[in-house]
GROMACS .gro file of C-alpha atoms in nm:
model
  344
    1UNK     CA    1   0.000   0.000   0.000
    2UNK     CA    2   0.153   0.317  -0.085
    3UNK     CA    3   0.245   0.527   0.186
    4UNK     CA    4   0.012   0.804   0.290
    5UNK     CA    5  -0.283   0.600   0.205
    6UNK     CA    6  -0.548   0.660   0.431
    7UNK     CA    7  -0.732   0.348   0.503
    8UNK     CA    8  -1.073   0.412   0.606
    9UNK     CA    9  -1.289   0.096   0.833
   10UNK     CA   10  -1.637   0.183   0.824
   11UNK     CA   11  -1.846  -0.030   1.091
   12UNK     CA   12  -2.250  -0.130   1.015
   13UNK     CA   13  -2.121  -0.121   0.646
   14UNK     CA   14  -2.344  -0.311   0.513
   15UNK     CA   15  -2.646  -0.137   0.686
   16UNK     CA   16  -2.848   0.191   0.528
   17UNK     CA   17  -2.583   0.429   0.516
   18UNK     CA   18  -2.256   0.198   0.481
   19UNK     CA   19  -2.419   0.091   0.208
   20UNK     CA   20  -2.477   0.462   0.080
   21UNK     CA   21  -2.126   0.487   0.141
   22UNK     CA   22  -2.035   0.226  -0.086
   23UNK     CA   23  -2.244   0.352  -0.353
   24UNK     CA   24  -2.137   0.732  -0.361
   25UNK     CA   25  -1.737   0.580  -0.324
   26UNK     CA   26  -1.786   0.331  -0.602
   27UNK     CA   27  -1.995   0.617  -0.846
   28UNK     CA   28  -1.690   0.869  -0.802
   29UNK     CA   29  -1.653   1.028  -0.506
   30UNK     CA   30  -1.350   0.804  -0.356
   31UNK     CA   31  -1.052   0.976  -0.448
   32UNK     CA   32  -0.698   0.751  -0.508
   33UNK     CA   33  -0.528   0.793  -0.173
   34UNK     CA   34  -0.806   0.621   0.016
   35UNK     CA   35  -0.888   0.262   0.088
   36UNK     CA   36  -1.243   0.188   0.183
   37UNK     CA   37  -1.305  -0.161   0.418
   38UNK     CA   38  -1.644  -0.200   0.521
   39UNK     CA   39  -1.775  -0.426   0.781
   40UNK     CA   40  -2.017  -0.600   0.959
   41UNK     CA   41  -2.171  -0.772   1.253
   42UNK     CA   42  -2.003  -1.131   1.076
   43UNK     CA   43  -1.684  -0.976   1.060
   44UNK     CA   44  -1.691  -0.925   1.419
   45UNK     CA   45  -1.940  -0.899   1.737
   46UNK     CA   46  -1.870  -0.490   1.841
   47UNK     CA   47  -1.988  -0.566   2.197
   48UNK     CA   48  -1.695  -0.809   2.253
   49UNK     CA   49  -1.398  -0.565   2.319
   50UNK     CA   50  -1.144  -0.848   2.265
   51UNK     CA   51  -1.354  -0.878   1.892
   52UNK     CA   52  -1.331  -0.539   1.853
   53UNK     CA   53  -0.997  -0.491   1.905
   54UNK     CA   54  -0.920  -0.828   1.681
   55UNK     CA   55  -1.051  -0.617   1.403
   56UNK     CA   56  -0.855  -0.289   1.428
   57UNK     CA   57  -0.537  -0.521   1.444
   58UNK     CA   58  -0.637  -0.703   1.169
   59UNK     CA   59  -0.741  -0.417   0.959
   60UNK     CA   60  -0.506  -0.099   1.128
   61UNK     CA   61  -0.751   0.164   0.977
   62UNK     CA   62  -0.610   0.560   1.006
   63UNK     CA   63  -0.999   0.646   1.023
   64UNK     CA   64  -1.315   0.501   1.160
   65UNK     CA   65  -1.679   0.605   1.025
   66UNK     CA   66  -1.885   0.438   1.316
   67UNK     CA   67  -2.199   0.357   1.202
   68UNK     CA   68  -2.254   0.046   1.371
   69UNK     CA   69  -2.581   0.003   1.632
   70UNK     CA   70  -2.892  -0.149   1.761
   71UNK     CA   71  -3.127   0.009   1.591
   72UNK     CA   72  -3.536  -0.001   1.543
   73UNK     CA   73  -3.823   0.181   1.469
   74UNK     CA   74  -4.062   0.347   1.761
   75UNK     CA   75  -4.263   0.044   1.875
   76UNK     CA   76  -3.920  -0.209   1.860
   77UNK     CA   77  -3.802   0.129   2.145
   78UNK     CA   78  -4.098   0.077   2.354
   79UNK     CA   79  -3.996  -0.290   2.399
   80UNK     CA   80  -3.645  -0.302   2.466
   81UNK     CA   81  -3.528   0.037   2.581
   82UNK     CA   82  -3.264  -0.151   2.814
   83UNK     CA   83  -3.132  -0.370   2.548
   84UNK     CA   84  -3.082  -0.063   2.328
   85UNK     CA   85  -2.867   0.104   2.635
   86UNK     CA   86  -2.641  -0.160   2.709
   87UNK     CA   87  -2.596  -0.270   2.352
   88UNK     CA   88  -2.484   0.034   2.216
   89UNK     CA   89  -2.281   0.128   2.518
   90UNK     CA   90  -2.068  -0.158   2.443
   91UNK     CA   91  -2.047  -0.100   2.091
   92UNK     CA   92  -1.962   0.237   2.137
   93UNK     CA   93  -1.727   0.240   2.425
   94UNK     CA   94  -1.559  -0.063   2.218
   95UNK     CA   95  -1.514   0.109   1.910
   96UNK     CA   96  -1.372   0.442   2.018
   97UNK     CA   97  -1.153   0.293   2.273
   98UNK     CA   98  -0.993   0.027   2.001
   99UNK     CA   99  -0.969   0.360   1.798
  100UNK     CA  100  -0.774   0.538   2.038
  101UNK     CA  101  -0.548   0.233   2.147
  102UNK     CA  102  -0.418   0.177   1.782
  103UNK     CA  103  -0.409   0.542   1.734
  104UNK     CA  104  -0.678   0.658   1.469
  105UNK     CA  105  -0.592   1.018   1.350
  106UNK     CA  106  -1.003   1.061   1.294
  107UNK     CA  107  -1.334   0.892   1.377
  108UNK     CA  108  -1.676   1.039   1.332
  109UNK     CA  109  -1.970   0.831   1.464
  110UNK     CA  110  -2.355   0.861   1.375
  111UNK     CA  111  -2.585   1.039   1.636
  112UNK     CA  112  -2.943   1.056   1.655
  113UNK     CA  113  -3.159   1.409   1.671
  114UNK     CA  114  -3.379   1.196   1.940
  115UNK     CA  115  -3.050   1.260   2.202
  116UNK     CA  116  -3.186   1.619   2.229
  117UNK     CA  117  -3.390   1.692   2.526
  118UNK     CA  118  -3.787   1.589   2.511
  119UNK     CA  119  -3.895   1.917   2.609
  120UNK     CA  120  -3.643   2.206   2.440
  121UNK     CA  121  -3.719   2.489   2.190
  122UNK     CA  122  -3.684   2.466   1.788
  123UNK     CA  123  -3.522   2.413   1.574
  124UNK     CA  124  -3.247   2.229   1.750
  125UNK     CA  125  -2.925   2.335   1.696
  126UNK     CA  126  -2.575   2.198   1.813
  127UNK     CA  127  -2.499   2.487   2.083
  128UNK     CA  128  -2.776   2.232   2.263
  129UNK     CA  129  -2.513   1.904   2.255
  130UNK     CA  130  -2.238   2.153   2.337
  131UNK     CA  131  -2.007   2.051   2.632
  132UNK     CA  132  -1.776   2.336   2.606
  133UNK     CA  133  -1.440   2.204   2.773
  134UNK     CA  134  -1.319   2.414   3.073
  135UNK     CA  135  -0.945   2.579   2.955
  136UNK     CA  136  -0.724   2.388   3.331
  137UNK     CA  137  -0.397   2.447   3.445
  138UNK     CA  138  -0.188   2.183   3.324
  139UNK     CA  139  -0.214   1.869   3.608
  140UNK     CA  140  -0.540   2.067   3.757
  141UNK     CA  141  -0.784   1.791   3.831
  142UNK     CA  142  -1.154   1.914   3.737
  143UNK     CA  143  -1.424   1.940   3.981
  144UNK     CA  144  -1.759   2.051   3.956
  145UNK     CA  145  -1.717   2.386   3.950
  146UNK     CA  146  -1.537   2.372   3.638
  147UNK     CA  147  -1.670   2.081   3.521
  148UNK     CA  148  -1.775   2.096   3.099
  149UNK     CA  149  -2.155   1.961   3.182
  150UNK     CA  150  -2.347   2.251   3.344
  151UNK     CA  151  -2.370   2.412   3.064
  152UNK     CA  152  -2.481   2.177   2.805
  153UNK     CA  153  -2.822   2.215   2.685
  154UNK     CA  154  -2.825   1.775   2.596
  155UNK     CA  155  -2.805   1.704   3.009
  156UNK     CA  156  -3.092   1.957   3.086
  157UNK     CA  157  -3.376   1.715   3.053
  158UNK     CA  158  -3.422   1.362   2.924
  159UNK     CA  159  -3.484   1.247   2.601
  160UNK     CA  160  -3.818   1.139   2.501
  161UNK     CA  161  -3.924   0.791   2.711
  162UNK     CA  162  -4.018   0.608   2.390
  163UNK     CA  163  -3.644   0.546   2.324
  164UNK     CA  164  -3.482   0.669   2.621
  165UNK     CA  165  -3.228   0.371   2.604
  166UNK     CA  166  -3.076   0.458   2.242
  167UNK     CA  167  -3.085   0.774   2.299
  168UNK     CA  168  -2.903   0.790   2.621
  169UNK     CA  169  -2.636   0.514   2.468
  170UNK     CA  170  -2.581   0.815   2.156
  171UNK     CA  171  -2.534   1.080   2.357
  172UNK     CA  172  -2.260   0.954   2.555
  173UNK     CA  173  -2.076   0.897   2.228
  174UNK     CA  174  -2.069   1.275   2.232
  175UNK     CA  175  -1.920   1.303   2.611
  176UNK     CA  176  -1.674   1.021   2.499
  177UNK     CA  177  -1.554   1.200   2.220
  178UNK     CA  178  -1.500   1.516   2.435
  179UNK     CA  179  -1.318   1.276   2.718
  180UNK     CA  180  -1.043   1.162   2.414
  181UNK     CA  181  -0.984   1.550   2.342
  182UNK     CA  182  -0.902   1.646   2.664
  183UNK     CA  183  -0.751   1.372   2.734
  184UNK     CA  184  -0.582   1.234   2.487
  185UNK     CA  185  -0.557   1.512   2.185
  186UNK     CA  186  -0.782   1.258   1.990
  187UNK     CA  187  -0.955   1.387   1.667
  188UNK     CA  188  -1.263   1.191   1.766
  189UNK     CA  189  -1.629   1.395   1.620
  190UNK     CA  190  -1.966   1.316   1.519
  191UNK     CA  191  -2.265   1.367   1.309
  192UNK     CA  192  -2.637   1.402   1.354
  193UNK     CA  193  -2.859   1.295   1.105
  194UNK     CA  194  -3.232   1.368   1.091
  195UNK     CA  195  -3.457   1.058   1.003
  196UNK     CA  196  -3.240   0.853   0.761
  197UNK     CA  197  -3.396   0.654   0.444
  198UNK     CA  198  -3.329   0.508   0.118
  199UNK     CA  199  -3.236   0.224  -0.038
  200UNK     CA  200  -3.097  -0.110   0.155
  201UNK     CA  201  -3.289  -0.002   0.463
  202UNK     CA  202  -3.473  -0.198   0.701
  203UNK     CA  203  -3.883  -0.222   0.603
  204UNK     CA  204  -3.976  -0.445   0.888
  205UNK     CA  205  -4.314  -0.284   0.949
  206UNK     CA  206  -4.297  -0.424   1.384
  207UNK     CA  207  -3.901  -0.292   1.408
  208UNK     CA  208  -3.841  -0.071   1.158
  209UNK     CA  209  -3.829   0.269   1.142
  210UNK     CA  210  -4.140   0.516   0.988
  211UNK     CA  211  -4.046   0.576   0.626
  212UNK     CA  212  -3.945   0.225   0.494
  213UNK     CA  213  -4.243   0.083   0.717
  214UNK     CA  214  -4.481   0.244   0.515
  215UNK     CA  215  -4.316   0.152   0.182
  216UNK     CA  216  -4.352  -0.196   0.311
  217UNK     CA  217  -4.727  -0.147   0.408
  218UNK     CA  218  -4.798   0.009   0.064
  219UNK     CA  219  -4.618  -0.272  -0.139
  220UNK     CA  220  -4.854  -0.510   0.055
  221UNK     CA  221  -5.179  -0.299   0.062
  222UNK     CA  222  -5.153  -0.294  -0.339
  223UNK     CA  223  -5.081  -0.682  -0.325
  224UNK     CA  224  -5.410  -0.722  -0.116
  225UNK     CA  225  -5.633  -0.468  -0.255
  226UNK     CA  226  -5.678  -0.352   0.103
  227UNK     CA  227  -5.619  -0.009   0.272
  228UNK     CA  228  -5.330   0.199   0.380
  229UNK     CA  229  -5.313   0.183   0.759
  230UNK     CA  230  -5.047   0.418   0.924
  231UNK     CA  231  -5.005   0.426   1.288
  232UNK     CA  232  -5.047   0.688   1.480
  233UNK     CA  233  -5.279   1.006   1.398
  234UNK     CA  234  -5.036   1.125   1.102
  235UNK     CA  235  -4.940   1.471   1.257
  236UNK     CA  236  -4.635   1.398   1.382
  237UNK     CA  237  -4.349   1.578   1.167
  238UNK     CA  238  -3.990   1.459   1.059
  239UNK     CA  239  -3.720   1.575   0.874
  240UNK     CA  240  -3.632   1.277   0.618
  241UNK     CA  241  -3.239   1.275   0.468
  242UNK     CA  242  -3.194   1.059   0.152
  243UNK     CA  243  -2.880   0.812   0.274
  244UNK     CA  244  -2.761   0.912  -0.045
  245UNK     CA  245  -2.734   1.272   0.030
  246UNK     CA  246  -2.600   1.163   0.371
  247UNK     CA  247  -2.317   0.948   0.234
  248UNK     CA  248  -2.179   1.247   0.051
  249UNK     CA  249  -2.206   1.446   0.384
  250UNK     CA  250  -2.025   1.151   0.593
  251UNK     CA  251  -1.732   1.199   0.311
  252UNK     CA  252  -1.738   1.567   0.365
  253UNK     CA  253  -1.700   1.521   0.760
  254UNK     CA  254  -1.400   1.285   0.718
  255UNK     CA  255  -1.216   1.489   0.533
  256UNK     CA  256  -1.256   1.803   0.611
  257UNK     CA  257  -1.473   1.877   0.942
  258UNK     CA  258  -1.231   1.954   1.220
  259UNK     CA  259  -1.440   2.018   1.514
  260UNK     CA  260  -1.516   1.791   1.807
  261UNK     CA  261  -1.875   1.943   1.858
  262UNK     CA  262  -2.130   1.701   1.592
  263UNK     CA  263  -2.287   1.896   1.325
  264UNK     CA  264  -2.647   1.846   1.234
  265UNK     CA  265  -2.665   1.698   0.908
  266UNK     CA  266  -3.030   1.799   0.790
  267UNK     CA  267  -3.259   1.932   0.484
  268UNK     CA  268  -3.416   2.269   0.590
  269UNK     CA  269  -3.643   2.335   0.858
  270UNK     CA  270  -3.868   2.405   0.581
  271UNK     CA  271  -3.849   2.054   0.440
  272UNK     CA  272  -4.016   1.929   0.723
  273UNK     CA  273  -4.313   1.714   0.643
  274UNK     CA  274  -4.602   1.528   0.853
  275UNK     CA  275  -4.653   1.137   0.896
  276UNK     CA  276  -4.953   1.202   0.693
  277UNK     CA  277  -4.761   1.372   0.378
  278UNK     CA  278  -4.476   1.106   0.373
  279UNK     CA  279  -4.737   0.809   0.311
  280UNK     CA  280  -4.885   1.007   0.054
  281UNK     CA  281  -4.593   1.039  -0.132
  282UNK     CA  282  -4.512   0.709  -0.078
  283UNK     CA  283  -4.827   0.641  -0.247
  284UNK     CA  284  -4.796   0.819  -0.501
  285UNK     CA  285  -4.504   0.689  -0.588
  286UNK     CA  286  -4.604   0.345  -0.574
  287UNK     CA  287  -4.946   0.444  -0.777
  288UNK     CA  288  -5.146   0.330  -0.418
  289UNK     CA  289  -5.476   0.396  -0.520
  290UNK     CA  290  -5.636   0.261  -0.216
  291UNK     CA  291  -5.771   0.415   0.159
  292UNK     CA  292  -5.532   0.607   0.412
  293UNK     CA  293  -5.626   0.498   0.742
  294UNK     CA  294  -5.494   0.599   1.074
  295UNK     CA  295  -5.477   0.369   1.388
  296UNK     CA  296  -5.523   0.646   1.638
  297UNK     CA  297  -5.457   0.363   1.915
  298UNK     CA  298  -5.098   0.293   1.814
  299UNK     CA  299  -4.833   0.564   1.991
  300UNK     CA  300  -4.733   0.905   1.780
  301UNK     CA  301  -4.391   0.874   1.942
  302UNK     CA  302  -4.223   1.231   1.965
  303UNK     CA  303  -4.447   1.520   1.773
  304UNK     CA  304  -4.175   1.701   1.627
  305UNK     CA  305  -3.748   1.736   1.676
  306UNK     CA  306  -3.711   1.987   1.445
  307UNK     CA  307  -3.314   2.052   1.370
  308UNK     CA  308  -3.149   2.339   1.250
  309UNK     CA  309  -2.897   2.314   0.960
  310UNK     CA  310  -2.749   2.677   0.971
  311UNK     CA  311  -2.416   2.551   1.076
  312UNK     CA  312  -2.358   2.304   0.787
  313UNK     CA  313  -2.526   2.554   0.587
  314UNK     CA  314  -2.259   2.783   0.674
  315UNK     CA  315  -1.978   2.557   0.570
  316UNK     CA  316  -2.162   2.411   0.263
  317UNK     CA  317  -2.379   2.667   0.113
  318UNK     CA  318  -2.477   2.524  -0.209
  319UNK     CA  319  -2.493   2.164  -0.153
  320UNK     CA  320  -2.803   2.014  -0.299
  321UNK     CA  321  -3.048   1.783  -0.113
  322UNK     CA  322  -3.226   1.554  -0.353
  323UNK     CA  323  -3.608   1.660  -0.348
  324UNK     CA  324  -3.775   1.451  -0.089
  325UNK     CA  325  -4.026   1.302  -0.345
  326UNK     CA  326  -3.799   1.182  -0.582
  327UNK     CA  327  -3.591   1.019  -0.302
  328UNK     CA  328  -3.918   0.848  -0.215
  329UNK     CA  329  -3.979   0.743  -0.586
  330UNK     CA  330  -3.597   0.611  -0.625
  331UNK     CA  331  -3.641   0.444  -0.245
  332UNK     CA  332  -3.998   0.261  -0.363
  333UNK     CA  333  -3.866   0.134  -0.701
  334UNK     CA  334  -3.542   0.002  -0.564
  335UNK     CA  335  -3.799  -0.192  -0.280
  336UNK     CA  336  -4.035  -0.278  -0.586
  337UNK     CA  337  -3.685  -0.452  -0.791
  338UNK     CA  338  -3.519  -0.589  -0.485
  339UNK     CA  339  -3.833  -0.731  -0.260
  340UNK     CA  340  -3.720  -1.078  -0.242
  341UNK     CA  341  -3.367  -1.010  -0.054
  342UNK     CA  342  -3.488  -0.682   0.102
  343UNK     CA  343  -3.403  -0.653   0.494
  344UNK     CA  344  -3.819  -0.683   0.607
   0.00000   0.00000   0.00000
């Protein structure tokens, strides 16, 4: 390998974004001094640090994209918030801490918007993870009067119950990477995605998440004849991110993003759409002629976690977000061509 190659291990790479990854590297947008290794839960169990570690060795990446998790739609939340905790704990602290053993120069791990508080104000912004790092004496101990928590908007009020456990397990990926900073001059960041879709996704309609769900629930209602049910009462709104248009973002971050605080990677606050308007694109896009009906009996989850993008805004001014509907019409056919082997 020719020296100065930087060789890049991207965990849960065969998941919705790694495999966004894969796609945007392959079509162009790896560049010749990079090697790309993605992996998976067969190539090793992330929650065994002695696995973990196995890996690295075997693979001595200079950069980590951490994408790997336990992940799930609302309802899968609701049933195994404690699972989700210690799962991801261990995958987390297991990942960053191989990182900084074998000396990574960067990793940048995947967030979740649902980390933010419950109750906060929109949009949410990133000054609300911040946990600005008290300037100490060198060999000064901290204590709490200079400790870097008080002021950080994440710690002011849990997350939402429905998936308290995930969302507790991301946000500590955050204090983590602040701990390697000050404590180790590690160039350890991270990202925060709104609600993540596209192709190679996971359209179990118990576990998975909202969007695929209903692309599943469509495919089948036009199978059937039947109606569209949607849980929930519809109103509930999300900001969706094609994993397309993410991918390109996660290559951005890697190579050029410097700062330990995450950045909220997001379409506009004014892309924000309802429950309700996603299932109708989804039906349009699928030519779902049938009934929308909503199961007001099934949980809404959180109403809204609207996210600011001014900050990536700022450092990326023009970059283009494909149009939400014809990320749903590309996201539908490739479910329509690859049904048989989809993850459902």
């Amino acid at each position: 390998m020719a020296e100065g190659t930087k060789r890049i291990l991207v965990t849960g790479g065969t998941g919705l974004v790694g495999r966004a990854i894969q796609k945007v590297v392959a079509d162009g947008e790896g560049r010749p001094d990079e090697q790309w290794i993605f992996v998976s839960s067969r190539d090793a169990d992330l929650t065994s640090s002695s696995e973990t570690r196995a890996l690295f060795e075997r693979h001595q990446p200079t950069h980590v994209i951490h994408l790997a998790a336990m992940v799930g739609g609302l309802f899968k939340n609701i049933r195994s918030n404690l699972d989700f905790w210690r799962t991801n704990i261990h995958i987390n602290d297991n990942v960053l801490h191989s990182a900084h053993e074998m000396g990574v120069e960067k990793v940048v791990s995947c967030l979740s918007t649902c980390i933010f508080p419950d109750k906060t104000t929109y949009p949410i912004d990133e000054t609300m993870v911040s946990i600005p790092i008290p300037a100490l004496a060198p060999g000064k101990v901290p204590s709490p009067l200079n400790s870097p928590f008080p002021n950080s908007q994440i710690h002011n009020g849990p997350p939402h119950s429905s998936n308290f456990g995930y969302s507790y397990a991301k946000r500590m990926i955050d204090v983590q990477n602040r701990g390697y900073s000050e404590q180790h001059g590690r160039r350890f960041t991270a990202v925060i995605p709104t609600n993540v879709f596209g192709p190679h996704d996971n359209f179990n309609i118990e576990d998975g998440h909202v969007l695929p769900g209903l692309i599943h629930k469509v495919y089948l209602a036009k199978q059937t004849g039947s109606a569209l049910t949607v849980w929930g009462t519809g109103k509930p709104r999300r900001q969706f991110i094609y994993s397309l248009d993410l991918a390109r973002l996660f290559l951005w971050v890697l190579r050029e993003y410097d700062e330990v605080e995450p950045i909220i990677l997001s379409v506009g606050e004014e892309e924000e759409v309802s429950i309700q308007e996603a299932a109708e694109a989804i039906a349009e896009a699928m030519d779902f002629r049938g009934d929308l009906v909503f199961d007001t009996t099934k949980a809404d989850g959180q109403f809204k976690k609207t996210a600011s993008n001014a900050k990536l805004r700022r450092y990326l001014p023009n970059f283009q977000f494909t149009p939400f509907r014809k990320a749903v019409k590309e996201t539908c056919a490739w479910f329509n061509a690859n049904y048989a082997n989809a993850r459902k």
